[in-house]
Amino acid sequence: MCFVFGQKKVVVIDPGHGGIDSGAVGVNGIYEKDVVLNVAKAILKLNKSFFGNELDIYLTRYNDTLISLSDRSRLAKSLNVDVFVSLHCNASPNNSRGMEVYVHHSKNKTSITLGVSILNESTQKLGIENRGVKFANFQVLRESISYCPSVLVEMGFMTNTEEADYFLKHASIRAMALAVLIGVIMYLNTG
């Protein structure tokens, strides 16, 4: 169980984009903003149905609205979260595939450990190519790293037909959500 002195661990899941910002558009016409929101909502449901609300999970958005990057980070800070996970889907001009996780800097060891936990659970259980942990100066990571482990998860390529079609299926959304959730729980249980 993920408890510290009787308190639940607090997690913010940040479904990227939203509103007028669609994010990547899949080769099949689906929008990144919808995929990541569906995965985030599935994480909430699975936390309740499979794990009895073991974690106290908040989303940065619960519907199709655009939330500023600063407000996403501010929410995590105001809740004094234990983990911040930003969900995204990738795009590429070629036929790239796979899942990767970004952390702010190579010195952020706890974020790297969180990213590896999510990546390993997702890629091993779902058979998705593991593209590894990478480093980037993304605003949501830069603004949240000072107070909690923070990762940005690229769950696959919307520009890859197979991976875009994967996210059309409810069972696939649920499987990805469960893998991300278990990766977070495993990280919190070993920390």
Short mmCIF file of C-alpha atoms in Angstrom, two decimals:
data_model
loop_
_atom_site.label_atom_id
_atom_site.label_comp_id
_atom_site.label_asym_id
_atom_site.label_seq_id
_atom_site.Cartn_x
_atom_site.Cartn_y
_atom_site.Cartn_z
CA MET A 1 0.00 0.00 0.00
CA CYS A 2 1.15 3.55 -0.71
CA PHE A 3 0.79 5.29 2.63
CA VAL A 4 3.02 7.56 4.65
CA PHE A 5 1.96 7.93 8.29
CA GLY A 6 -1.61 7.01 7.36
CA GLN A 7 -1.87 9.43 4.44
CA LYS A 8 -2.41 8.39 0.86
CA LYS A 9 0.19 9.29 -1.72
CA VAL A 10 -0.96 12.16 -3.91
CA VAL A 11 -0.53 11.94 -7.68
CA VAL A 12 -1.32 14.46 -10.40
CA ILE A 13 -1.99 13.06 -13.86
CA ASP A 14 -1.72 15.75 -16.51
CA PRO A 15 -3.53 14.90 -19.77
CA GLY A 16 -1.65 17.17 -22.16
CA HIS A 17 -3.16 19.70 -24.55
CA GLY A 18 -6.96 20.22 -24.57
CA GLY A 19 -9.46 22.72 -25.93
CA ILE A 20 -8.18 24.48 -29.04
CA ASP A 21 -4.82 22.67 -28.68
CA SER A 22 -5.41 19.22 -30.17
CA GLY A 23 -1.81 18.09 -29.89
CA ALA A 24 -0.76 15.51 -32.46
CA VAL A 25 -3.35 14.29 -34.94
CA GLY A 26 -3.30 10.58 -35.69
CA VAL A 27 -3.10 9.20 -39.19
CA ASN A 28 -6.59 7.86 -38.44
CA GLY A 29 -7.89 11.31 -37.43
CA ILE A 30 -7.87 10.90 -33.64
CA TYR A 31 -6.57 13.74 -31.50
CA GLU A 32 -3.84 13.45 -28.91
CA LYS A 33 -5.87 15.61 -26.50
CA ASP A 34 -8.68 13.02 -26.54
CA VAL A 35 -6.43 9.98 -26.21
CA VAL A 36 -4.56 11.34 -23.19
CA LEU A 37 -7.77 12.47 -21.48
CA ASN A 38 -9.28 9.01 -22.00
CA VAL A 39 -6.18 7.36 -20.53
CA ALA A 40 -6.19 9.77 -17.57
CA LYS A 41 -9.86 9.10 -16.82
CA ALA A 42 -9.23 5.36 -17.07
CA ILE A 43 -6.40 5.73 -14.53
CA LEU A 44 -8.90 7.32 -12.11
CA LYS A 45 -11.40 4.49 -12.62
CA LEU A 46 -8.78 1.75 -12.28
CA ASN A 47 -7.35 3.31 -9.12
CA LYS A 48 -10.85 2.98 -7.64
CA SER A 49 -11.95 -0.39 -9.05
CA PHE A 50 -8.65 -2.33 -8.86
CA PHE A 51 -6.84 -0.61 -6.01
CA GLY A 52 -9.61 0.75 -3.76
CA ASN A 53 -8.45 4.35 -4.29
CA GLU A 54 -5.01 3.48 -2.94
CA LEU A 55 -3.71 6.73 -4.41
CA ASP A 56 -5.22 10.18 -4.14
CA ILE A 57 -5.23 11.07 -7.86
CA TYR A 58 -6.07 14.45 -9.39
CA LEU A 59 -6.23 15.36 -13.07
CA THR A 60 -5.14 18.75 -14.37
CA ARG A 61 -8.22 18.68 -16.60
CA TYR A 62 -11.36 16.55 -16.53
CA ASN A 63 -12.80 17.65 -19.87
CA ASP A 64 -11.79 19.17 -23.19
CA THR A 65 -10.38 22.46 -21.89
CA LEU A 66 -7.00 24.07 -22.35
CA ILE A 67 -5.14 24.57 -19.07
CA SER A 68 -1.98 26.68 -19.08
CA LEU A 69 1.30 24.88 -18.48
CA SER A 70 1.94 27.04 -15.42
CA ASP A 71 -1.46 26.14 -13.94
CA ARG A 72 -0.72 22.44 -14.44
CA SER A 73 2.48 22.78 -12.42
CA ARG A 74 0.83 25.05 -9.85
CA LEU A 75 -1.85 22.44 -9.17
CA ALA A 76 0.81 19.86 -8.40
CA LYS A 77 2.60 22.26 -6.08
CA SER A 78 -0.58 23.34 -4.26
CA LEU A 79 -1.52 19.71 -3.61
CA ASN A 80 1.99 18.88 -2.36
CA VAL A 81 2.03 15.88 -4.67
CA ASP A 82 4.30 12.87 -4.47
CA VAL A 83 4.36 12.33 -8.25
CA PHE A 84 3.52 14.36 -11.38
CA VAL A 85 2.86 12.45 -14.64
CA SER A 86 2.11 14.34 -17.87
CA LEU A 87 0.53 12.14 -20.56
CA HIS A 88 1.18 12.73 -24.26
CA CYS A 89 1.34 10.97 -27.62
CA ASN A 90 4.19 11.51 -30.02
CA ALA A 91 4.40 12.45 -33.71
CA SER A 92 7.14 12.07 -36.29
CA PRO A 93 7.57 12.69 -40.03
CA ASN A 94 8.75 9.09 -40.41
CA ASN A 95 7.19 5.82 -39.22
CA SER A 96 8.65 5.98 -35.70
CA ARG A 97 7.08 3.82 -33.04
CA GLY A 98 7.33 3.14 -29.34
CA MET A 99 7.04 4.74 -25.96
CA GLU A 100 9.44 7.11 -24.26
CA VAL A 101 9.57 9.12 -21.06
CA TYR A 102 11.07 12.57 -20.58
CA VAL A 103 12.55 13.98 -17.40
CA HIS A 104 13.94 17.46 -16.92
CA HIS A 105 17.59 16.64 -16.31
CA SER A 106 19.92 13.67 -15.86
CA LYS A 107 20.47 14.74 -12.23
CA ASN A 108 16.79 14.12 -11.42
CA LYS A 109 17.35 10.54 -10.22
CA THR A 110 13.90 10.12 -8.62
CA SER A 111 12.21 11.26 -11.83
CA ILE A 112 14.35 8.86 -13.84
CA THR A 113 13.40 6.00 -11.50
CA LEU A 114 9.70 6.90 -11.87
CA GLY A 115 10.07 7.07 -15.65
CA VAL A 116 11.81 3.69 -15.83
CA SER A 117 9.08 2.13 -13.68
CA ILE A 118 6.31 3.43 -15.96
CA LEU A 119 8.24 2.54 -19.12
CA ASN A 120 9.11 -0.98 -18.02
CA GLU A 121 5.58 -1.79 -16.88
CA SER A 122 4.07 -0.39 -20.08
CA THR A 123 6.48 -1.76 -22.65
CA GLN A 124 6.89 -5.21 -21.10
CA LYS A 125 3.19 -5.79 -20.45
CA LEU A 126 1.85 -4.20 -23.63
CA GLY A 127 4.58 -5.18 -26.08
CA ILE A 128 5.33 -1.59 -27.06
CA GLU A 129 8.86 -0.68 -28.12
CA ASN A 130 10.84 0.93 -25.29
CA ARG A 131 12.54 4.10 -26.55
CA GLY A 132 14.00 4.88 -23.12
CA VAL A 133 14.22 7.83 -20.78
CA LYS A 134 15.21 11.11 -22.40
CA PHE A 135 15.92 14.60 -21.13
CA ALA A 136 14.11 17.79 -22.13
CA ASN A 137 13.52 21.26 -20.76
CA PHE A 138 9.71 21.03 -21.00
CA GLN A 139 7.95 23.71 -18.96
CA VAL A 140 5.73 21.31 -16.98
CA LEU A 141 8.81 19.35 -15.93
CA ARG A 142 10.96 22.39 -15.25
CA GLU A 143 8.29 23.98 -13.06
CA SER A 144 7.39 20.87 -11.06
CA ILE A 145 10.74 19.14 -10.55
CA SER A 146 11.73 21.22 -7.52
CA TYR A 147 9.03 19.65 -5.35
CA CYS A 148 8.22 16.19 -6.77
CA PRO A 149 9.40 13.52 -9.21
CA SER A 150 8.00 14.55 -12.60
CA VAL A 151 7.82 12.78 -15.95
CA LEU A 152 6.29 13.38 -19.35
CA VAL A 153 5.17 10.10 -20.92
CA GLU A 154 4.93 9.81 -24.72
CA MET A 155 2.65 6.76 -25.00
CA GLY A 156 3.19 6.05 -28.69
CA PHE A 157 3.21 7.73 -32.09
CA MET A 158 -0.02 9.11 -33.51
CA THR A 159 1.74 9.19 -36.89
CA ASN A 160 2.27 5.41 -36.81
CA THR A 161 -0.83 3.63 -38.14
CA GLU A 162 -0.58 0.66 -35.79
CA GLU A 163 -0.05 2.80 -32.70
CA ALA A 164 -2.74 5.34 -33.64
CA ASP A 165 -5.23 2.51 -34.23
CA TYR A 166 -4.28 1.02 -30.85
CA PHE A 167 -5.80 4.05 -29.13
CA LEU A 168 -9.12 3.65 -30.96
CA LYS A 169 -9.91 0.63 -28.79
CA HIS A 170 -11.37 1.00 -25.29
CA ALA A 171 -9.45 -2.09 -24.14
CA SER A 172 -6.18 -0.52 -25.29
CA ILE A 173 -6.88 2.74 -23.45
CA ARG A 174 -7.61 0.72 -20.31
CA ALA A 175 -4.48 -1.43 -20.73
CA MET A 176 -2.26 1.64 -21.14
CA ALA A 177 -3.90 3.31 -18.14
CA LEU A 178 -3.37 0.23 -15.99
CA ALA A 179 0.28 -0.04 -17.03
CA VAL A 180 0.95 3.62 -16.19
CA LEU A 181 -0.89 3.30 -12.87
CA ILE A 182 0.98 0.14 -11.88
CA GLY A 183 4.27 1.80 -12.86
CA VAL A 184 3.46 4.72 -10.53
CA ILE A 185 2.41 2.39 -7.69
CA MET A 186 5.55 0.28 -8.08
CA TYR A 187 7.69 3.43 -7.95
CA LEU A 188 5.90 4.70 -4.83
CA ASN A 189 6.15 1.31 -3.10
CA THR A 190 9.91 1.14 -3.61
CA GLY A 191 10.65 4.75 -2.70
#
